[in-house]
mmCIF file of C-alpha atoms and ligand atoms in Angstrom:
data_model
loop_
_atom_site.group_PDB
_atom_site.id
_atom_site.type_symbol
_atom_site.label_atom_id
_atom_site.label_comp_id
_atom_site.label_asym_id
_atom_site.label_seq_id
_atom_site.Cartn_x
_atom_site.Cartn_y
_atom_site.Cartn_z
ATOM 1 C CA MET A 1 13.820 -14.690 -28.826
ATOM 2 C CA THR A 2 11.059 -14.401 -26.215
ATOM 3 C CA GLU A 3 8.410 -11.810 -27.000
ATOM 4 C CA TYR A 4 7.315 -9.938 -23.867
ATOM 5 C CA LYS A 5 3.828 -8.458 -24.136
ATOM 6 C CA GLY A 6 1.081 -7.223 -21.853
ATOM 7 C CA VAL A 7 0.879 -5.830 -18.348
ATOM 8 C CA ALA A 8 0.309 -8.291 -15.488
ATOM 9 C CA ILE A 9 -0.965 -7.399 -12.039
ATOM 10 C CA PHE A 10 -0.447 -9.698 -9.066
ATOM 11 C CA GLY A 11 -3.901 -9.693 -7.456
ATOM 12 C CA GLU A 12 -4.510 -9.922 -3.724
ATOM 13 C CA ALA A 13 -7.749 -10.813 -1.975
ATOM 14 C CA LYS A 14 -9.020 -9.478 1.315
ATOM 15 C CA GLU A 15 -12.112 -10.641 3.174
ATOM 16 C CA GLY A 16 -13.540 -12.371 0.099
ATOM 17 C CA LYS A 17 -13.068 -9.383 -2.207
ATOM 18 C CA LEU A 18 -10.262 -7.984 -4.297
ATOM 19 C CA ALA A 19 -7.925 -5.989 -2.069
ATOM 20 C CA VAL A 20 -8.165 -2.227 -2.679
ATOM 21 C CA ILE A 21 -4.521 -2.190 -3.835
ATOM 22 C CA THR A 22 -5.425 -4.667 -6.595
ATOM 23 C CA THR A 23 -8.218 -2.431 -7.900
ATOM 24 C CA GLU A 24 -5.753 0.494 -7.804
ATOM 25 C CA LEU A 25 -3.140 -1.506 -9.747
ATOM 26 C CA LEU A 26 -5.736 -2.552 -12.313
ATOM 27 C CA GLY A 27 -6.611 1.131 -12.821
ATOM 28 C CA CYS A 28 -2.937 1.982 -13.319
ATOM 29 C CA GLY A 29 -2.367 -1.106 -15.502
ATOM 30 C CA ARG A 30 -5.247 -0.124 -17.781
ATOM 31 C CA LYS A 31 -3.607 3.235 -18.470
ATOM 32 C CA LEU A 32 -0.222 1.585 -19.183
ATOM 33 C CA CYS A 33 -1.932 -0.892 -21.530
ATOM 34 C CA SER A 34 -3.675 1.827 -23.476
ATOM 35 C CA ASP A 35 -0.322 3.626 -23.914
ATOM 36 C CA LEU A 36 1.269 0.371 -25.114
ATOM 37 C CA GLY A 37 -1.729 -0.965 -27.063
ATOM 38 C CA GLN A 38 -1.532 -4.214 -25.098
ATOM 39 C CA GLU A 39 -3.665 -6.365 -22.796
ATOM 40 C CA LEU A 40 -4.054 -6.278 -19.023
ATOM 41 C CA TYR A 41 -3.721 -9.533 -17.090
ATOM 42 C CA CYS A 42 -4.562 -10.194 -13.469
ATOM 43 C CA LEU A 43 -3.066 -13.156 -11.578
ATOM 44 C CA LEU A 44 -5.277 -14.489 -8.790
ATOM 45 C CA ILE A 45 -3.703 -17.053 -6.502
ATOM 46 C CA GLY A 46 -5.184 -18.589 -3.358
ATOM 47 C CA SER A 47 -7.437 -21.334 -2.069
ATOM 48 C CA ASP A 48 -10.752 -19.769 -3.002
ATOM 49 C CA VAL A 49 -10.235 -16.994 -5.519
ATOM 50 C CA SER A 50 -12.263 -18.241 -8.491
ATOM 51 C CA ASN A 51 -15.194 -16.072 -7.430
ATOM 52 C CA LEU A 52 -13.086 -12.903 -7.826
ATOM 53 C CA THR A 53 -12.483 -13.163 -11.555
ATOM 54 C CA GLN A 54 -15.515 -11.074 -12.573
ATOM 55 C CA GLU A 55 -14.526 -8.395 -10.084
ATOM 56 C CA ALA A 56 -11.035 -8.233 -11.619
ATOM 57 C CA ILE A 57 -12.558 -7.889 -15.086
ATOM 58 C CA ALA A 58 -15.011 -5.231 -13.868
ATOM 59 C CA PHE A 59 -12.028 -3.211 -12.594
ATOM 60 C CA GLY A 60 -10.167 -3.426 -15.895
ATOM 61 C CA ALA A 61 -8.531 -6.851 -16.510
ATOM 62 C CA ASP A 62 -8.750 -8.354 -20.002
ATOM 63 C CA LYS A 63 -7.623 -11.804 -18.867
ATOM 64 C CA VAL A 64 -7.588 -13.327 -15.408
ATOM 65 C CA TYR A 65 -5.229 -16.220 -14.616
ATOM 66 C CA VAL A 66 -6.525 -18.197 -11.646
ATOM 67 C CA VAL A 67 -4.680 -20.735 -9.516
ATOM 68 C CA SER A 68 -6.950 -22.094 -6.786
ATOM 69 C CA ASP A 69 -5.580 -24.753 -4.464
ATOM 70 C CA PRO A 70 -6.011 -25.484 -0.735
ATOM 71 C CA LEU A 71 -2.204 -25.409 -0.411
ATOM 72 C CA LEU A 72 -2.315 -21.742 -1.381
ATOM 73 C CA GLU A 73 -4.768 -20.729 1.350
ATOM 74 C CA ASP A 74 -2.192 -18.748 3.315
ATOM 75 C CA TYR A 75 0.556 -16.730 1.729
ATOM 76 C CA GLN A 76 3.724 -18.802 1.865
ATOM 77 C CA THR A 77 6.857 -17.659 0.083
ATOM 78 C CA ASP A 78 7.982 -20.955 -1.500
ATOM 79 C CA SER A 79 4.618 -21.960 -2.915
ATOM 80 C CA TYR A 80 3.645 -18.510 -4.178
ATOM 81 C CA VAL A 81 6.999 -17.734 -5.764
ATOM 82 C CA THR A 82 6.936 -21.127 -7.528
ATOM 83 C CA VAL A 83 3.417 -20.649 -8.884
ATOM 84 C CA VAL A 84 3.909 -17.034 -9.969
ATOM 85 C CA GLU A 85 7.250 -17.835 -11.623
ATOM 86 C CA ARG A 86 5.631 -20.603 -13.653
ATOM 87 C CA ILE A 87 2.775 -18.376 -14.835
ATOM 88 C CA VAL A 88 5.082 -15.478 -15.669
ATOM 89 C CA ARG A 89 7.435 -17.711 -17.675
ATOM 90 C CA GLN A 90 4.453 -18.909 -19.746
ATOM 91 C CA LEU A 91 2.766 -15.517 -20.034
ATOM 92 C CA THR A 92 5.946 -13.438 -20.600
ATOM 93 C CA PRO A 93 4.403 -10.073 -19.713
ATOM 94 C CA GLN A 94 6.338 -6.923 -20.565
ATOM 95 C CA ILE A 95 5.436 -5.404 -17.206
ATOM 96 C CA LEU A 96 4.680 -7.127 -13.898
ATOM 97 C CA ILE A 97 3.272 -5.103 -11.000
ATOM 98 C CA PHE A 98 2.738 -5.930 -7.320
ATOM 99 C CA GLY A 99 1.304 -3.911 -4.464
ATOM 100 C CA HIS A 100 3.934 -2.715 -1.985
ATOM 101 C CA THR A 101 2.214 -4.881 0.616
ATOM 102 C CA SER A 102 3.750 -7.450 2.937
ATOM 103 C CA ILE A 103 3.149 -10.060 0.209
ATOM 104 C CA GLY A 104 4.403 -7.913 -2.680
ATOM 105 C CA ARG A 105 7.517 -6.879 -0.756
ATOM 106 C CA ASP A 106 8.369 -10.512 -0.086
ATOM 107 C CA LEU A 107 7.452 -11.961 -3.470
ATOM 108 C CA ALA A 108 8.601 -9.403 -6.040
ATOM 109 C CA PRO A 109 12.358 -9.299 -5.273
ATOM 110 C CA ARG A 110 12.604 -13.110 -5.086
ATOM 111 C CA LEU A 111 10.789 -13.421 -8.373
ATOM 112 C CA ALA A 112 12.937 -10.741 -10.020
ATOM 113 C CA PHE A 113 16.015 -12.731 -9.005
ATOM 114 C CA ARG A 114 14.608 -15.977 -10.402
ATOM 115 C CA LEU A 115 13.581 -14.276 -13.658
ATOM 116 C CA ASP A 116 16.943 -12.552 -13.971
ATOM 117 C CA THR A 117 15.388 -9.112 -14.099
ATOM 118 C CA ALA A 118 15.099 -6.165 -11.689
ATOM 119 C CA VAL A 119 12.355 -4.618 -9.569
ATOM 120 C CA SER A 120 11.750 -1.054 -8.383
ATOM 121 C CA THR A 121 10.029 -1.119 -5.019
ATOM 122 C CA ASP A 122 7.622 1.351 -3.416
ATOM 123 C CA CYS A 123 6.814 3.253 -6.616
ATOM 124 C CA VAL A 124 4.376 6.160 -6.442
ATOM 125 C CA GLU A 125 3.940 6.652 -10.179
ATOM 126 C CA LEU A 126 4.265 4.458 -13.250
ATOM 127 C CA SER A 127 4.129 5.606 -16.861
ATOM 128 C CA ILE A 128 5.386 4.622 -20.290
ATOM 129 C CA ASP A 129 8.270 6.475 -21.910
ATOM 130 C CA PRO A 130 6.797 7.556 -25.255
ATOM 131 C CA ASN A 131 10.082 6.962 -27.129
ATOM 132 C CA SER A 132 11.604 3.820 -25.629
ATOM 133 C CA LYS A 133 8.239 2.351 -24.478
ATOM 134 C CA LEU A 134 10.027 1.382 -21.258
ATOM 135 C CA LEU A 135 8.237 1.601 -17.925
ATOM 136 C CA LEU A 136 9.151 4.782 -16.020
ATOM 137 C CA GLN A 137 9.104 3.996 -12.312
ATOM 138 C CA THR A 138 8.991 6.936 -9.926
ATOM 139 C CA LYS A 139 9.848 6.339 -6.278
ATOM 140 C CA PRO A 140 10.802 8.432 -3.260
ATOM 141 C CA VAL A 141 14.492 8.269 -2.322
ATOM 142 C CA TYR A 142 16.640 9.686 0.508
ATOM 143 C CA GLY A 143 13.911 9.100 3.099
ATOM 144 C CA GLY A 144 11.282 10.794 0.966
ATOM 145 C CA ASN A 145 13.290 14.002 0.369
ATOM 146 C CA ALA A 146 13.527 13.446 -3.385
ATOM 147 C CA GLN A 147 11.942 11.358 -6.113
ATOM 148 C CA ALA A 148 13.887 9.386 -8.697
ATOM 149 C CA ILE A 149 12.711 7.823 -11.943
ATOM 150 C CA PHE A 150 14.078 4.395 -12.817
ATOM 151 C CA THR A 151 13.822 2.231 -15.916
ATOM 152 C CA ILE A 152 14.690 -1.421 -16.335
ATOM 153 C CA ASP A 153 15.773 -2.818 -19.690
ATOM 154 C CA THR A 154 15.364 -6.472 -18.757
ATOM 155 C CA TYR A 155 11.986 -8.215 -18.893
ATOM 156 C CA PRO A 156 9.527 -8.365 -17.317
ATOM 157 C CA GLN A 157 9.966 -4.836 -16.015
ATOM 158 C CA MET A 158 8.867 -5.200 -12.418
ATOM 159 C CA ALA A 159 7.626 -2.751 -9.809
ATOM 160 C CA THR A 160 5.861 -2.706 -6.475
ATOM 161 C CA VAL A 161 3.455 0.194 -5.983
ATOM 162 C CA ARG A 162 2.609 1.978 -2.766
ATOM 163 C CA VAL A 163 -0.949 1.616 -1.488
ATOM 164 C CA LYS A 164 -3.354 4.501 -2.189
ATOM 165 C CA VAL A 165 -1.275 6.345 -4.754
ATOM 166 C CA MET A 166 -3.224 5.089 -7.788
ATOM 167 C CA SER A 167 -6.939 5.360 -8.457
ATOM 168 C CA PRO A 168 -9.146 2.387 -9.364
ATOM 169 C CA LEU A 169 -11.400 2.643 -12.378
ATOM 170 C CA GLN A 170 -15.131 2.889 -11.851
ATOM 171 C CA ARG A 171 -16.339 -0.718 -11.484
ATOM 172 C CA ASP A 172 -18.065 -1.801 -14.700
ATOM 173 C CA ASP A 173 -19.820 -5.149 -14.368
ATOM 174 C CA SER A 174 -20.705 -5.156 -18.057
ATOM 175 C CA ARG A 175 -16.995 -5.521 -19.040
ATOM 176 C CA GLN A 176 -16.128 -8.834 -20.675
ATOM 177 C CA GLY A 177 -12.912 -10.740 -20.161
ATOM 178 C CA GLU A 178 -11.339 -14.159 -20.369
ATOM 179 C CA VAL A 179 -10.637 -16.475 -17.442
ATOM 180 C CA VAL A 180 -7.784 -18.990 -17.638
ATOM 181 C CA ILE A 181 -7.616 -21.704 -14.968
ATOM 182 C CA ILE A 182 -4.157 -23.023 -14.135
ATOM 183 C CA GLU A 183 -3.345 -26.032 -11.945
ATOM 184 C CA ALA A 184 -1.128 -25.277 -8.952
ATOM 185 C CA ASP A 185 0.828 -28.494 -9.463
ATOM 186 C CA LEU A 186 2.842 -27.894 -6.317
ATOM 187 C CA ASP A 187 5.605 -30.162 -5.138
ATOM 188 C CA LEU A 188 5.205 -30.376 -1.342
ATOM 189 C CA GLN A 189 8.974 -30.955 -1.004
ATOM 190 C CA THR A 190 9.633 -27.380 -2.130
ATOM 191 C CA ILE A 191 7.492 -25.813 0.624
ATOM 192 C CA ARG A 192 9.869 -25.286 3.518
ATOM 193 C CA THR A 193 7.632 -23.478 6.009
ATOM 194 C CA LYS A 194 4.040 -23.834 7.124
ATOM 195 C CA VAL A 195 1.608 -21.661 9.054
ATOM 196 C CA LEU A 196 1.099 -23.176 12.515
ATOM 197 C CA GLU A 197 -1.116 -20.529 14.025
ATOM 198 C CA LYS A 198 -2.716 -17.261 13.024
ATOM 199 C CA VAL A 199 -3.024 -14.515 15.625
ATOM 200 C CA VAL A 200 -5.329 -11.738 14.489
ATOM 201 C CA GLU A 201 -4.500 -8.367 16.007
ATOM 202 C CA GLU A 202 -7.661 -6.987 17.558
ATOM 203 C CA GLU A 203 -8.614 -3.651 16.132
ATOM 204 C CA GLU A 204 -11.260 -1.355 17.443
ATOM 205 C CA GLY A 205 -13.004 1.184 15.248
ATOM 206 C CA ILE A 206 -11.857 2.271 11.823
ATOM 207 C CA LYS A 207 -8.546 0.924 10.534
ATOM 208 C CA LEU A 208 -5.756 3.458 10.239
ATOM 209 C CA GLU A 209 -5.157 2.656 6.579
ATOM 210 C CA ASP A 210 -8.874 2.960 5.705
ATOM 211 C CA ALA A 211 -9.700 6.073 7.732
ATOM 212 C CA ALA A 212 -10.665 9.286 5.937
ATOM 213 C CA VAL A 213 -9.479 11.286 8.958
ATOM 214 C CA VAL A 214 -6.381 10.490 11.036
ATOM 215 C CA VAL A 215 -5.393 12.291 14.221
ATOM 216 C CA SER A 216 -1.752 11.498 14.826
ATOM 217 C CA GLY A 217 0.386 12.260 17.857
ATOM 218 C CA GLY A 218 4.130 12.635 18.309
ATOM 219 C CA ARG A 219 6.683 12.634 21.096
ATOM 220 C CA GLY A 220 5.295 15.941 22.347
ATOM 221 C CA ILE A 221 2.060 14.208 23.439
ATOM 222 C CA GLY A 222 4.105 12.741 26.265
ATOM 223 C CA SER A 223 1.909 9.937 27.629
ATOM 224 C CA VAL A 224 -0.850 7.361 27.233
ATOM 225 C CA GLU A 225 -3.277 9.866 28.796
ATOM 226 C CA GLY A 226 -2.353 12.451 26.174
ATOM 227 C CA PHE A 227 -3.306 10.001 23.432
ATOM 228 C CA LYS A 228 -6.765 9.589 25.035
ATOM 229 C CA GLN A 229 -7.459 13.192 24.027
ATOM 230 C CA LEU A 230 -6.448 12.413 20.452
ATOM 231 C CA GLU A 231 -8.747 9.387 20.518
ATOM 232 C CA GLU A 232 -11.673 11.560 21.569
ATOM 233 C CA LEU A 233 -11.150 13.889 18.603
ATOM 234 C CA ALA A 234 -10.619 10.977 16.193
ATOM 235 C CA LYS A 235 -13.894 9.407 17.344
ATOM 236 C CA LEU A 236 -15.816 12.644 16.840
ATOM 237 C CA LEU A 237 -14.418 12.940 13.318
ATOM 238 C CA LYS A 238 -15.134 9.231 12.631
ATOM 239 C CA GLY A 239 -11.432 8.716 12.105
ATOM 240 C CA ALA A 240 -8.495 6.763 13.516
ATOM 241 C CA VAL A 241 -5.499 7.549 15.714
ATOM 242 C CA GLY A 242 -1.956 7.365 14.360
ATOM 243 C CA ALA A 243 1.446 8.189 15.776
ATOM 244 C CA SER A 244 5.033 8.971 14.949
ATOM 245 C CA ARG A 245 7.666 6.451 16.005
ATOM 246 C CA PRO A 246 8.532 7.676 19.535
ATOM 247 C CA PRO A 247 5.027 7.123 21.004
ATOM 248 C CA CYS A 248 5.104 3.551 19.636
ATOM 249 C CA ASP A 249 8.645 2.946 20.919
ATOM 250 C CA ASN A 250 7.605 4.319 24.315
ATOM 251 C CA GLY A 251 4.574 2.010 24.451
ATOM 252 C CA TRP A 252 2.024 4.854 24.662
ATOM 253 C CA VAL A 253 0.246 3.317 21.643
ATOM 254 C CA PRO A 254 0.560 -0.060 19.841
ATOM 255 C CA SER A 255 3.239 -0.332 17.151
ATOM 256 C CA GLY A 256 0.484 -0.742 14.519
ATOM 257 C CA TYR A 257 -0.256 2.979 14.960
ATOM 258 C CA GLN A 258 3.084 4.051 13.507
ATOM 259 C CA VAL A 259 2.901 6.164 10.373
ATOM 260 C CA GLY A 260 6.011 6.535 8.244
ATOM 261 C CA LEU A 261 8.835 4.892 6.404
ATOM 262 C CA THR A 262 8.941 1.912 8.739
ATOM 263 C CA GLY A 263 5.270 2.162 9.705
ATOM 264 C CA LYS A 264 2.079 2.496 7.706
ATOM 265 C CA ILE A 265 1.769 4.563 4.569
ATOM 266 C CA ILE A 266 -1.623 6.219 4.514
ATOM 267 C CA ALA A 267 -3.463 8.732 2.381
ATOM 268 C CA PRO A 268 -6.489 10.029 4.332
ATOM 269 C CA ASP A 269 -8.514 13.057 3.311
ATOM 270 C CA LEU A 270 -7.419 14.850 6.484
ATOM 271 C CA TYR A 271 -4.270 14.231 8.572
ATOM 272 C CA ILE A 272 -3.989 16.147 11.843
ATOM 273 C CA ALA A 273 -0.397 15.962 13.152
ATOM 274 C CA VAL A 274 -0.194 16.916 16.809
ATOM 275 C CA ALA A 275 3.226 17.576 18.398
ATOM 276 C CA ILE A 276 5.051 15.887 15.527
ATOM 277 C CA SER A 277 8.193 17.599 14.221
ATOM 278 C CA GLY A 278 7.770 16.408 10.610
ATOM 279 C CA SER A 279 10.843 14.230 9.994
ATOM 280 C CA SER A 280 11.188 12.942 6.443
ATOM 281 C CA GLN A 281 10.694 9.397 7.761
ATOM 282 C CA HIS A 282 7.346 10.379 9.251
ATOM 283 C CA MET A 283 6.196 12.468 6.289
ATOM 284 C CA THR A 284 6.842 9.546 3.916
ATOM 285 C CA GLY A 285 3.883 7.863 5.575
ATOM 286 C CA CYS A 286 1.380 10.722 5.372
ATOM 287 C CA SER A 287 2.402 13.009 2.511
ATOM 288 C CA GLY A 288 -0.291 11.402 0.352
ATOM 289 C CA ALA A 289 -2.994 12.948 2.590
ATOM 290 C CA LYS A 290 -5.231 15.450 0.785
ATOM 291 C CA THR A 291 -4.972 17.991 3.614
ATOM 292 C CA ILE A 292 -2.460 18.077 6.484
ATOM 293 C CA VAL A 293 -2.962 20.216 9.573
ATOM 294 C CA ALA A 294 -0.204 20.573 12.185
ATOM 295 C CA ILE A 295 -0.304 21.683 15.791
ATOM 296 C CA ASN A 296 3.179 22.372 17.165
ATOM 297 C CA LYS A 297 4.562 24.782 19.743
ATOM 298 C CA ASP A 298 7.746 25.365 17.736
ATOM 299 C CA PRO A 299 7.132 27.801 14.857
ATOM 300 C CA GLU A 300 10.379 26.551 13.234
ATOM 301 C CA ALA A 301 9.266 22.881 13.232
ATOM 302 C CA ASN A 302 9.786 21.261 9.833
ATOM 303 C CA ILE A 303 6.183 20.075 9.760
ATOM 304 C CA PHE A 304 5.054 23.613 8.968
ATOM 305 C CA GLN A 305 6.925 23.364 5.621
ATOM 306 C CA GLU A 306 4.806 20.366 4.682
ATOM 307 C CA VAL A 307 1.263 21.304 5.649
ATOM 308 C CA GLN A 308 -1.633 23.320 4.298
ATOM 309 C CA PHE A 309 -2.743 24.585 7.733
ATOM 310 C CA GLY A 310 -0.697 25.059 10.893
ATOM 311 C CA VAL A 311 -1.379 26.170 14.449
ATOM 312 C CA VAL A 312 1.595 27.329 16.545
ATOM 313 C CA GLY A 313 0.788 26.537 20.148
ATOM 314 C CA ASP A 314 0.754 24.061 22.997
ATOM 315 C CA TRP A 315 -1.432 21.136 21.944
ATOM 316 C CA GLN A 316 -2.790 20.874 25.494
ATOM 317 C CA LYS A 317 -4.488 24.235 24.924
ATOM 318 C CA VAL A 318 -5.218 24.017 21.190
ATOM 319 C CA LEU A 319 -6.629 20.476 21.058
ATOM 320 C CA PRO A 320 -9.316 20.765 23.790
ATOM 321 C CA ALA A 321 -10.539 24.037 22.233
ATOM 322 C CA PHE A 322 -10.640 22.436 18.783
ATOM 323 C CA THR A 323 -12.381 19.303 20.104
ATOM 324 C CA SER A 324 -15.078 21.303 21.869
ATOM 325 C CA LYS A 325 -15.670 23.363 18.679
ATOM 326 C CA VAL A 326 -16.064 20.128 16.703
ATOM 327 C CA LYS A 327 -18.582 18.894 19.329
ATOM 328 C CA GLU A 328 -20.511 22.150 18.980
ATOM 329 C CA ILE A 329 -20.629 21.871 15.183
ATOM 330 C CA ILE A 330 -21.732 18.222 15.329
ATOM 331 C CA ALA A 331 -24.486 19.083 17.817
ATOM 332 C CA GLU A 332 -25.902 21.845 15.558
HETATM 333 C C1 LIG B 401 15.460 4.249 9.387
HETATM 334 C C2 LIG B 401 14.500 5.102 10.160
HETATM 335 C C3 LIG B 401 13.157 4.860 10.018
HETATM 336 C C4 LIG B 401 12.230 5.648 10.716
HETATM 337 N N1 LIG B 401 10.907 5.415 10.533
HETATM 338 C C5 LIG B 401 10.016 6.250 11.111
HETATM 339 C C6 LIG B 401 8.614 6.089 10.891
HETATM 340 O O1 LIG B 401 8.161 5.172 10.187
HETATM 341 N N2 LIG B 401 7.779 6.977 11.459
HETATM 342 C C7 LIG B 401 8.210 8.014 12.246
HETATM 343 O O2 LIG B 401 7.382 8.792 12.736
HETATM 344 N N3 LIG B 401 9.522 8.140 12.516
HETATM 345 C C8 LIG B 401 10.430 7.291 11.981
HETATM 346 N N4 LIG B 401 11.747 7.446 12.254
HETATM 347 C C9 LIG B 401 12.140 8.415 13.313
HETATM 348 C C10 LIG B 401 12.233 9.838 12.780
HETATM 349 O O3 LIG B 401 13.520 10.082 12.278
HETATM 350 C C11 LIG B 401 11.938 10.852 13.901
HETATM 351 O O4 LIG B 401 12.857 10.642 14.958
HETATM 352 C C12 LIG B 401 10.537 10.785 14.451
HETATM 353 O O5 LIG B 401 9.612 10.857 13.380
HETATM 354 C C13 LIG B 401 10.294 11.949 15.400
HETATM 355 O O6 LIG B 401 9.050 11.838 15.963
HETATM 356 P P1 LIG B 401 8.316 13.120 16.571
HETATM 357 O O7 LIG B 401 8.129 14.135 15.503
HETATM 358 O O8 LIG B 401 7.119 12.630 17.274
HETATM 359 O O9 LIG B 401 9.357 13.583 17.696
HETATM 360 P P2 LIG B 401 10.286 14.853 17.752
HETATM 361 O O10 LIG B 401 11.111 15.008 16.538
HETATM 362 O O11 LIG B 401 10.969 14.799 19.062
HETATM 363 O O12 LIG B 401 9.262 16.073 17.744
HETATM 364 C C14 LIG B 401 8.350 16.347 18.763
HETATM 365 C C15 LIG B 401 7.645 17.624 18.369
HETATM 366 O O13 LIG B 401 6.648 17.916 19.340
HETATM 367 C C16 LIG B 401 6.608 19.305 19.553
HETATM 368 N N5 LIG B 401 6.028 19.520 20.874
HETATM 369 C C17 LIG B 401 6.525 19.134 22.082
HETATM 370 N N6 LIG B 401 5.675 19.471 23.082
HETATM 371 C C18 LIG B 401 4.625 20.085 22.486
HETATM 372 C C19 LIG B 401 3.435 20.669 22.988
HETATM 373 N N7 LIG B 401 3.136 20.662 24.289
HETATM 374 N N8 LIG B 401 2.571 21.219 22.095
HETATM 375 C C20 LIG B 401 2.846 21.250 20.771
HETATM 376 N N9 LIG B 401 3.974 20.729 20.241
HETATM 377 C C21 LIG B 401 4.844 20.133 21.092
HETATM 378 C C22 LIG B 401 8.054 19.759 19.439
HETATM 379 O O14 LIG B 401 8.121 21.133 19.113
HETATM 380 C C23 LIG B 401 8.561 18.848 18.323
HETATM 381 O O15 LIG B 401 8.438 19.480 17.066
HETATM 382 C C24 LIG B 401 12.689 6.684 11.585
HETATM 383 C C25 LIG B 401 14.056 6.898 11.719
HETATM 384 C C26 LIG B 401 14.945 6.127 11.025
HETATM 385 C C27 LIG B 401 16.406 6.403 11.178
#
């Protein structure tokens, strides 16, 4: 019978460094490993990832499995699923964790099918059941109105984890670990698609998902011009602008601004929701914020149930007053 042991993290790289989600997963994986008394593995796959092994160890990995091959430069479903399946079949980890990123969302379910196991997607908490030693996987359900805890009794127990819900460990460059190099050994016949062109979306200023402050507008903002006022405040606070779905659907802001279930999931220090009613689909994307402030003219708006601070009023009066106060404070 196969013995499943250890916790494996699927690592992602971004701009020549480990992606933040990978450092978060390593932090979470470390905790699971100490509860299980097992080792933490990190899988690094790409065309030029060998230089990231020490970083993975510094953030908590005991062993790093590296597959570096020019064919793996861009994420491509067939090649990645083939390589990860091969490693996982050799490694037989008890737990296998992905970020709930575009890659993780594509890869994890396909892999779960091939490995004849199951995956819980978009988890916000992972822990070990002290009695069964199974992985407890907490995830929002019913559009974020409730949380459910799942377990899987087939192996590896797989989960994808939402960005910014776990904390990385303090980087420790003195940590020691082992690096295992694996050949990609890819059969070109199995790769059915290829990247023809990459179009990079131009982004100005701080990225929504990285911003410590987000000023977000809803349907009540009413126009492109309205959003200019939100931009002014966001700039003053060194933050980014976000939106609920209607402003994106109406073309007042690009679709990349959408926060929520079908948009971006963010966890800034401060989220200012202006003329947003607070639907569960929207709140799914921002409930991880440390502080939420709402401005809404309807005192019964659901958003007021979800926030720490609320202002009942017309945003066209409240926002300019708030913005000029912020300017005053900055000038002091
Ligand atoms: C499957 C699915 C996925 C979805 N995914 C998302 C998602 O990812 N993100 C998302 O946001 N939505 C999503 N939605 C849509 C969601 O259900 C809501 O319809 C949407 O969030 C509402 O946006 P809103 O709050 O801006 O608009 P509304 O609900 O219309 O609210 C507008 C608010 O503005 C206030 N207001 C109006 N004028 C002013 C003023 N002058 N001053 C102050 N306040 C004012 C009103 O009182 C009201 O509360 C999804 C829906 C479905 C079914």
